């Protein structure tokens, strides 16, 4: 019996303590209340007394001496064990109490230490002796040693590495380009030769190649002289033939000496008889005339005339080509004088020579005369003598260096050569002076001192203290700002802010200038609003500027992106908008970096392309860190139990599993929830509360009703009331009603709803009395005096609303039921109620009574709502209710006609 009483008392005490713990934890006052400490002490003393009484209980008559001794030993062992456990648990509880009470100071201390450690990492291992500073005293070598002169070793290795031969490789793209250019020039030559026609244009046996070349290209005056000479020769031959045919052979010579009076002869204005080519051409044409006929000669002269015209056209086209090609490739060479066979051989020789030269390779910086000699040597055996000049010009016009540096192989060779250089070792004797007092310490002196461990490394406590003070002031400013913003930070929130803040100097410390400014601003602004984000970014900027060795342009560019993200992030309502914000942050960072470089004059001159490249990299880094922030955001929201506007909008989606179940399994409750959400949203918007939080919290506040839908009247759809037909016990009915809170919390935890959303489930009912079943219980107690009614059995377990948002939902939930009951009472004979049936004054008076009762029942003492705001909320609810139940035009009733009109 005593054991049962002890367990009942223990259970009761544990339940009371658990309720106190939950209430104090929500208020942020856990372990601070003296009452809670007295309860714990009472609990521990009661447990101890009951255990001792239970263990010391003996029965002298039924238990023999041996068993009493054995039990006594057990009691002593249990008592000693209880004392040790009590001592340990007490120490553990005291430590937990202290840590819990001082958790804010612990977080601040962690923030101060971690920020100082990361930002001031260089101050922990500084040396007293610095290069360039005078030595405080004369320092000698404590023992003989051989020390590497790293500077000289590096210089020798660098010299060997620089002087190592470069490895060259053929540039295939350059070879293709050279071949394409060469082929184009040859195609141009083919086109010009096609215009000039085939050469030789006549049988070389009759007209030699040189004669044909002369006749095709000689000046027009010479060509006319050739024609006149042939014509005169032909006329003279005719006269001689006529004279020889006369009867007197004696008179012929005399007649020949007489002047020609019948047929006057043309005379040449210029004498070309001294021109060998002219004489040879005339002779060969005369010979052809003699051996053939005048008709054949006339045909040949016509062919020569046509060839001369084509040759003239080819020369004109050649002049046009020379204006396009800068190099006079064809101008000074006997290009058109080459025969077709010679031209074909020339083309083949050019291709062969080019292939050989390109295969051997042309390095950068090769002297021009060497390339000319190489081309001449290659053409010597492949091109006819008359075309060598032309082929040389063609090749020199297109050949370019086709050897490029093989970076990887050259670097490997240079590394191997540098690795083969032995280190330069300097020997020091014991007692040899390293540096004299007052003499400036050189780099070599510092290396020697470092080898002997005489540089005297130490912690720069003075500088570290200054940095700690600056960081402490910054943390104090953040705490002050935190206390003046609407968002109340939890310890986990402070820890997240610290981690995000540490990411910026952490990335800088590892040597990456493209740090996490954009992610810091975007996440802080999205999670905690612009005020806190701007404060952190604004304080971190000067601290990093004076503490770390980093480019000021890079620092300003990163901070600019962080400020933009902090200012805008919380205004956005979708991931897509946040992605666009990341693009804006990237452009901001790149632009700020470029502008700063322009202002300090580093964007001009030979380094402008480096500045543009760095600006582009800063823009890309801003975009990259923004993408990282967007990817981490959902996980951080889950881990740190955060609610952002975007997450609240996602939770309010009616396609969420819980809301779909609520609409399907409890349609009446779902409609009730939608109306409550409408009322609460309107009030939250008017009072400046978090509208998204109110919306999402209201949608989930009654999900616990899904455990027993028919236990709530809105889901009975006019059917029999379960509480009247099945339960018939107000105590059990109250338990069913209360259970929708506990079951709702179970469902919320199972679906990982944020704590801020879970708070709406118990707090929207607070510790209100379930009046209907309480009244039934009181009536039953009047009829049956043995029954006692405890108000605690008919009250919700709470807690009462701890925020303005949950307080508004409590009022909206109560008023929604009242407005529905008001509509039902004003509904005459099945007609739809109107504003004629229920006046706004009547509705407002009813709502004011309900809200006043909640205020008097102390349900809103912790919510932060004032009495004036509650009166304002009543008016807002009435206005929304009026919008839902506005007046409608009464349409006239149409009488049915029995006649059908003819169309």
mmCIF file of C-alpha atoms in Angstrom, residues 80-333:
data_model
loop_
_atom_site.group_PDB
_atom_site.id
_atom_site.type_symbol
_atom_site.label_atom_id
_atom_site.label_comp_id
_atom_site.label_asym_id
_atom_site.label_seq_id
_atom_site.Cartn_x
_atom_site.Cartn_y
_atom_site.Cartn_z
ATOM 1 C CA UNK A 80 24.603 4.590 0.968
ATOM 2 C CA UNK A 81 23.826 4.191 -2.703
ATOM 3 C CA UNK A 82 20.992 6.710 -2.449
ATOM 4 C CA UNK A 83 23.293 9.209 -0.758
ATOM 5 C CA UNK A 84 25.942 8.833 -3.455
ATOM 6 C CA UNK A 85 23.409 9.106 -6.243
ATOM 7 C CA UNK A 86 21.857 12.104 -4.519
ATOM 8 C CA UNK A 87 25.247 13.761 -4.154
ATOM 9 C CA UNK A 88 26.136 13.133 -7.779
ATOM 10 C CA UNK A 89 22.739 14.218 -9.041
ATOM 11 C CA UNK A 90 22.897 17.327 -6.883
ATOM 12 C CA UNK A 91 26.305 18.335 -8.279
ATOM 13 C CA UNK A 92 25.101 17.580 -11.777
ATOM 14 C CA UNK A 93 21.928 19.576 -11.225
ATOM 15 C CA UNK A 94 23.863 22.509 -9.781
ATOM 16 C CA UNK A 95 26.186 22.548 -12.803
ATOM 17 C CA UNK A 96 23.257 22.333 -15.184
ATOM 18 C CA UNK A 97 21.460 25.071 -13.254
ATOM 19 C CA UNK A 98 24.461 27.358 -13.486
ATOM 20 C CA UNK A 99 25.065 26.645 -17.181
ATOM 21 C CA UNK A 100 21.388 27.120 -17.966
ATOM 22 C CA UNK A 101 21.148 30.322 -15.983
ATOM 23 C CA UNK A 102 24.292 31.728 -17.586
ATOM 24 C CA UNK A 103 23.749 30.292 -21.077
ATOM 25 C CA UNK A 104 23.598 33.730 -22.645
ATOM 26 C CA UNK A 105 26.948 34.659 -21.106
ATOM 27 C CA UNK A 106 28.383 31.321 -22.217
ATOM 28 C CA UNK A 107 27.359 31.985 -25.828
ATOM 29 C CA UNK A 108 28.807 35.502 -25.653
ATOM 30 C CA UNK A 109 32.049 34.162 -24.210
ATOM 31 C CA UNK A 110 32.265 31.563 -26.985
ATOM 32 C CA UNK A 111 31.645 34.293 -29.543
ATOM 33 C CA UNK A 112 34.337 36.539 -28.061
ATOM 34 C CA UNK A 113 36.929 33.757 -27.861
ATOM 35 C CA UNK A 114 36.224 32.274 -31.282
ATOM 36 C CA UNK A 115 36.159 35.605 -33.133
ATOM 37 C CA UNK A 116 39.342 36.743 -31.398
ATOM 38 C CA UNK A 117 41.039 33.430 -32.157
ATOM 39 C CA UNK A 118 40.174 33.505 -35.861
ATOM 40 C CA UNK A 119 40.660 37.205 -36.582
ATOM 41 C CA UNK A 120 43.780 37.548 -34.417
ATOM 42 C CA UNK A 121 45.416 34.263 -35.383
ATOM 43 C CA UNK A 122 48.649 36.037 -36.355
ATOM 44 C CA UNK A 123 49.066 37.493 -32.867
ATOM 45 C CA UNK A 124 49.595 34.110 -31.196
ATOM 46 C CA UNK A 125 52.958 33.300 -32.756
ATOM 47 C CA UNK A 126 54.734 36.612 -33.295
ATOM 48 C CA UNK A 127 58.461 37.105 -32.941
ATOM 49 C CA UNK A 128 60.174 39.812 -30.948
ATOM 50 C CA UNK A 129 62.960 40.022 -33.523
ATOM 51 C CA UNK A 130 61.779 41.215 -36.922
ATOM 52 C CA UNK A 131 63.581 41.695 -40.215
ATOM 53 C CA UNK A 132 64.535 45.357 -40.563
ATOM 54 C CA UNK A 133 64.467 46.075 -36.819
ATOM 55 C CA UNK A 134 67.708 46.733 -34.860
ATOM 56 C CA UNK A 135 68.969 43.880 -32.723
ATOM 57 C CA UNK A 136 68.435 44.567 -28.989
ATOM 58 C CA UNK A 137 71.776 42.926 -28.174
ATOM 59 C CA UNK A 138 74.694 41.124 -29.763
ATOM 60 C CA UNK A 139 73.666 37.514 -30.513
ATOM 61 C CA UNK A 140 76.205 34.750 -31.109
ATOM 62 C CA UNK A 141 75.864 31.174 -32.304
ATOM 63 C CA UNK A 142 75.450 28.804 -29.335
ATOM 64 C CA UNK A 143 76.994 25.904 -31.269
ATOM 65 C CA UNK A 144 78.555 25.131 -34.651
ATOM 66 C CA UNK A 145 76.088 24.410 -37.401
ATOM 67 C CA UNK A 146 75.715 24.290 -41.144
ATOM 68 C CA UNK A 147 72.682 26.349 -42.203
ATOM 69 C CA UNK A 148 71.110 26.573 -45.605
ATOM 70 C CA UNK A 149 70.993 30.023 -47.130
ATOM 71 C CA UNK A 150 67.517 29.718 -48.532
ATOM 72 C CA UNK A 151 67.691 32.998 -50.440
ATOM 73 C CA UNK A 152 70.868 32.055 -52.322
ATOM 74 C CA UNK A 153 69.631 28.532 -52.887
ATOM 75 C CA UNK A 154 66.393 29.851 -54.289
ATOM 76 C CA UNK A 155 68.253 32.347 -56.478
ATOM 77 C CA UNK A 156 70.516 29.639 -57.956
ATOM 78 C CA UNK A 157 67.634 27.285 -58.540
ATOM 79 C CA UNK A 158 65.636 30.051 -60.159
ATOM 80 C CA UNK A 159 68.586 30.911 -62.429
ATOM 81 C CA UNK A 160 68.984 27.268 -63.458
ATOM 82 C CA UNK A 161 65.265 26.936 -63.963
ATOM 83 C CA UNK A 162 65.153 30.074 -66.116
ATOM 84 C CA UNK A 163 68.169 29.059 -68.205
ATOM 85 C CA UNK A 164 66.907 25.553 -68.835
ATOM 86 C CA UNK A 165 66.066 24.829 -72.447
ATOM 87 C CA UNK A 166 62.495 25.289 -73.508
ATOM 88 C CA UNK A 167 60.692 22.323 -74.977
ATOM 89 C CA UNK A 168 58.971 23.252 -78.219
ATOM 90 C CA UNK A 169 56.097 21.559 -79.979
ATOM 91 C CA UNK A 170 54.547 21.988 -83.405
ATOM 92 C CA UNK A 171 51.450 24.132 -83.547
ATOM 93 C CA UNK A 172 49.065 22.146 -85.738
ATOM 94 C CA UNK A 173 46.648 25.051 -86.052
ATOM 95 C CA UNK A 174 49.421 27.360 -87.293
ATOM 96 C CA UNK A 175 50.521 24.730 -89.840
ATOM 97 C CA UNK A 176 46.996 24.481 -91.181
ATOM 98 C CA UNK A 177 46.736 28.239 -91.420
ATOM 99 C CA UNK A 178 50.051 28.494 -93.313
ATOM 100 C CA UNK A 179 49.002 25.787 -95.754
ATOM 101 C CA UNK A 180 45.643 27.477 -96.329
ATOM 102 C CA UNK A 181 47.314 30.835 -97.022
ATOM 103 C CA UNK A 182 49.818 29.220 -99.397
ATOM 104 C CA UNK A 183 47.113 27.379 -101.281
ATOM 105 C CA UNK A 184 45.116 30.594 -101.644
ATOM 106 C CA UNK A 185 48.076 32.378 -103.219
ATOM 107 C CA UNK A 186 48.623 29.501 -105.633
ATOM 108 C CA UNK A 187 44.932 29.475 -106.506
ATOM 109 C CA UNK A 188 45.164 33.175 -107.275
ATOM 110 C CA UNK A 189 48.122 32.422 -109.573
ATOM 111 C CA UNK A 190 46.126 29.687 -111.315
ATOM 112 C CA UNK A 191 43.265 32.092 -111.853
ATOM 113 C CA UNK A 192 45.542 34.724 -113.434
ATOM 114 C CA UNK A 193 47.240 32.145 -115.663
ATOM 115 C CA UNK A 194 43.818 30.912 -116.793
ATOM 116 C CA UNK A 195 43.006 34.447 -117.918
ATOM 117 C CA UNK A 196 46.356 34.642 -119.787
ATOM 118 C CA UNK A 197 45.696 31.327 -121.537
ATOM 119 C CA UNK A 198 47.888 28.310 -122.153
ATOM 120 C CA UNK A 199 51.579 28.810 -122.764
ATOM 121 C CA UNK A 200 53.219 28.066 -125.124
ATOM 122 C CA UNK A 201 50.290 28.955 -127.347
ATOM 123 C CA UNK A 202 51.909 27.551 -130.572
ATOM 124 C CA UNK A 203 54.203 24.768 -131.664
ATOM 125 C CA UNK A 204 57.660 25.494 -130.155
ATOM 126 C CA UNK A 205 59.270 23.878 -133.221
ATOM 127 C CA UNK A 206 57.925 26.662 -135.447
ATOM 128 C CA UNK A 207 57.972 29.487 -132.885
ATOM 129 C CA UNK A 208 60.486 29.071 -130.109
ATOM 130 C CA UNK A 209 59.452 29.586 -126.480
ATOM 131 C CA UNK A 210 61.421 32.805 -126.282
ATOM 132 C CA UNK A 211 59.795 34.122 -129.476
ATOM 133 C CA UNK A 212 56.326 33.276 -128.209
ATOM 134 C CA UNK A 213 57.132 34.962 -124.904
ATOM 135 C CA UNK A 214 58.339 38.067 -126.814
ATOM 136 C CA UNK A 215 55.384 38.225 -129.175
ATOM 137 C CA UNK A 216 52.918 37.894 -126.268
ATOM 138 C CA UNK A 217 54.492 40.524 -124.066
ATOM 139 C CA UNK A 218 56.283 42.998 -126.359
ATOM 140 C CA UNK A 219 55.033 46.610 -126.535
ATOM 141 C CA UNK A 220 52.388 47.503 -129.057
ATOM 142 C CA UNK A 221 54.869 49.564 -131.125
ATOM 143 C CA UNK A 222 57.182 46.602 -131.568
ATOM 144 C CA UNK A 223 54.279 44.357 -132.428
ATOM 145 C CA UNK A 224 53.139 46.820 -135.130
ATOM 146 C CA UNK A 225 56.714 46.961 -136.406
ATOM 147 C CA UNK A 226 56.755 43.153 -136.667
ATOM 148 C CA UNK A 227 53.510 43.179 -138.634
ATOM 149 C CA UNK A 228 54.772 45.965 -140.939
ATOM 150 C CA UNK A 229 58.056 44.190 -141.535
ATOM 151 C CA UNK A 230 56.276 40.979 -142.462
ATOM 152 C CA UNK A 231 53.888 42.886 -144.721
ATOM 153 C CA UNK A 232 56.760 44.663 -146.493
ATOM 154 C CA UNK A 233 58.609 41.416 -146.884
ATOM 155 C CA UNK A 234 55.517 39.809 -148.360
ATOM 156 C CA UNK A 235 55.012 42.698 -150.826
ATOM 157 C CA UNK A 236 58.630 42.687 -151.852
ATOM 158 C CA UNK A 237 58.472 38.967 -152.517
ATOM 159 C CA UNK A 238 55.398 39.491 -154.689
ATOM 160 C CA UNK A 239 57.171 42.157 -156.760
ATOM 161 C CA UNK A 240 60.192 39.958 -157.245
ATOM 162 C CA UNK A 241 57.995 37.144 -158.380
ATOM 163 C CA UNK A 242 56.237 39.423 -160.863
ATOM 164 C CA UNK A 243 59.555 40.765 -162.265
ATOM 165 C CA UNK A 244 60.991 37.346 -162.780
ATOM 166 C CA UNK A 245 58.017 36.378 -164.894
ATOM 167 C CA UNK A 246 58.712 39.130 -167.651
ATOM 168 C CA UNK A 247 60.295 38.169 -171.196
ATOM 169 C CA UNK A 248 63.337 40.484 -171.114
ATOM 170 C CA UNK A 249 65.744 39.288 -168.566
ATOM 171 C CA UNK A 250 68.138 42.170 -169.198
ATOM 172 C CA UNK A 251 65.757 44.983 -168.503
ATOM 173 C CA UNK A 252 64.704 43.549 -165.190
ATOM 174 C CA UNK A 253 67.720 44.697 -163.240
ATOM 175 C CA UNK A 254 67.509 48.179 -164.625
ATOM 176 C CA UNK A 255 63.846 48.281 -163.937
ATOM 177 C CA UNK A 256 64.520 47.201 -160.415
ATOM 178 C CA UNK A 257 66.850 50.086 -159.811
ATOM 179 C CA UNK A 258 64.186 52.584 -160.877
ATOM 180 C CA UNK A 259 62.199 54.290 -158.167
ATOM 181 C CA UNK A 260 58.888 52.713 -157.145
ATOM 182 C CA UNK A 261 56.146 54.939 -158.311
ATOM 183 C CA UNK A 262 53.239 52.575 -158.566
ATOM 184 C CA UNK A 263 53.082 51.158 -154.990
ATOM 185 C CA UNK A 264 54.394 53.410 -152.225
ATOM 186 C CA UNK A 265 55.981 51.506 -149.295
ATOM 187 C CA UNK A 266 55.498 52.229 -145.562
ATOM 188 C CA UNK A 267 58.559 53.082 -143.588
ATOM 189 C CA UNK A 268 59.189 52.192 -139.902
ATOM 190 C CA UNK A 269 59.353 55.234 -137.666
ATOM 191 C CA UNK A 270 61.664 53.311 -135.272
ATOM 192 C CA UNK A 271 64.381 50.890 -136.248
ATOM 193 C CA UNK A 272 64.153 47.609 -134.183
ATOM 194 C CA UNK A 273 66.736 45.758 -136.223
ATOM 195 C CA UNK A 274 69.153 45.887 -133.308
ATOM 196 C CA UNK A 275 66.654 44.035 -131.052
ATOM 197 C CA UNK A 276 67.558 40.376 -131.149
ATOM 198 C CA UNK A 277 64.087 39.201 -130.019
ATOM 199 C CA UNK A 278 62.479 41.384 -132.705
ATOM 200 C CA UNK A 279 64.768 40.074 -135.429
ATOM 201 C CA UNK A 280 64.287 36.458 -134.300
ATOM 202 C CA UNK A 281 60.503 36.814 -134.172
ATOM 203 C CA UNK A 282 60.356 38.328 -137.683
ATOM 204 C CA UNK A 283 62.657 35.666 -139.060
ATOM 205 C CA UNK A 284 60.615 32.803 -137.566
ATOM 206 C CA UNK A 285 57.349 34.307 -138.816
ATOM 207 C CA UNK A 286 58.863 34.793 -142.282
ATOM 208 C CA UNK A 287 60.108 31.245 -142.254
ATOM 209 C CA UNK A 288 56.644 30.000 -141.248
ATOM 210 C CA UNK A 289 55.094 32.013 -144.072
ATOM 211 C CA UNK A 290 57.519 30.609 -146.569
ATOM 212 C CA UNK A 291 57.065 26.998 -145.401
ATOM 213 C CA UNK A 292 53.320 27.233 -145.115
ATOM 214 C CA UNK A 293 51.098 29.827 -146.718
ATOM 215 C CA UNK A 294 49.885 33.357 -146.299
ATOM 216 C CA UNK A 295 46.628 32.031 -144.907
ATOM 217 C CA UNK A 296 48.405 30.055 -142.198
ATOM 218 C CA UNK A 297 50.460 33.099 -141.326
ATOM 219 C CA UNK A 298 47.328 35.227 -141.082
ATOM 220 C CA UNK A 299 45.783 32.627 -138.736
ATOM 221 C CA UNK A 300 48.935 32.631 -136.613
ATOM 222 C CA UNK A 301 48.961 36.431 -136.439
ATOM 223 C CA UNK A 302 45.318 36.389 -135.322
ATOM 224 C CA UNK A 303 46.159 33.834 -132.638
ATOM 225 C CA UNK A 304 49.077 36.002 -131.496
ATOM 226 C CA UNK A 305 46.794 39.017 -131.372
ATOM 227 C CA UNK A 306 44.268 37.125 -129.205
ATOM 228 C CA UNK A 307 47.035 35.893 -126.931
ATOM 229 C CA UNK A 308 48.331 39.434 -126.522
ATOM 230 C CA UNK A 309 44.837 40.603 -125.459
ATOM 231 C CA UNK A 310 44.518 37.845 -122.867
ATOM 232 C CA UNK A 311 48.009 38.608 -121.641
ATOM 233 C CA UNK A 312 47.023 42.250 -121.182
ATOM 234 C CA UNK A 313 43.909 41.220 -119.181
ATOM 235 C CA UNK A 314 46.038 38.902 -117.012
ATOM 236 C CA UNK A 315 48.445 41.761 -116.274
ATOM 237 C CA UNK A 316 45.539 43.978 -115.252
ATOM 238 C CA UNK A 317 44.215 41.302 -112.884
ATOM 239 C CA UNK A 318 47.709 40.814 -111.540
ATOM 240 C CA UNK A 319 47.892 44.507 -110.673
ATOM 241 C CA UNK A 320 44.572 44.221 -108.806
ATOM 242 C CA UNK A 321 45.900 41.253 -106.860
ATOM 243 C CA UNK A 322 49.040 43.127 -105.846
ATOM 244 C CA UNK A 323 46.887 45.866 -104.292
ATOM 245 C CA UNK A 324 45.223 43.254 -102.074
ATOM 246 C CA UNK A 325 48.378 41.365 -101.081
ATOM 247 C CA UNK A 326 50.939 43.677 -99.392
ATOM 248 C CA UNK A 327 53.904 41.620 -100.544
ATOM 249 C CA UNK A 328 54.772 42.042 -104.247
ATOM 250 C CA UNK A 329 54.867 38.313 -104.811
ATOM 251 C CA UNK A 330 54.038 38.132 -108.522
ATOM 252 C CA UNK A 331 55.041 41.641 -109.508
ATOM 253 C CA UNK A 332 58.783 41.239 -109.975
ATOM 254 C CA UNK A 333 58.848 37.595 -111.042
#
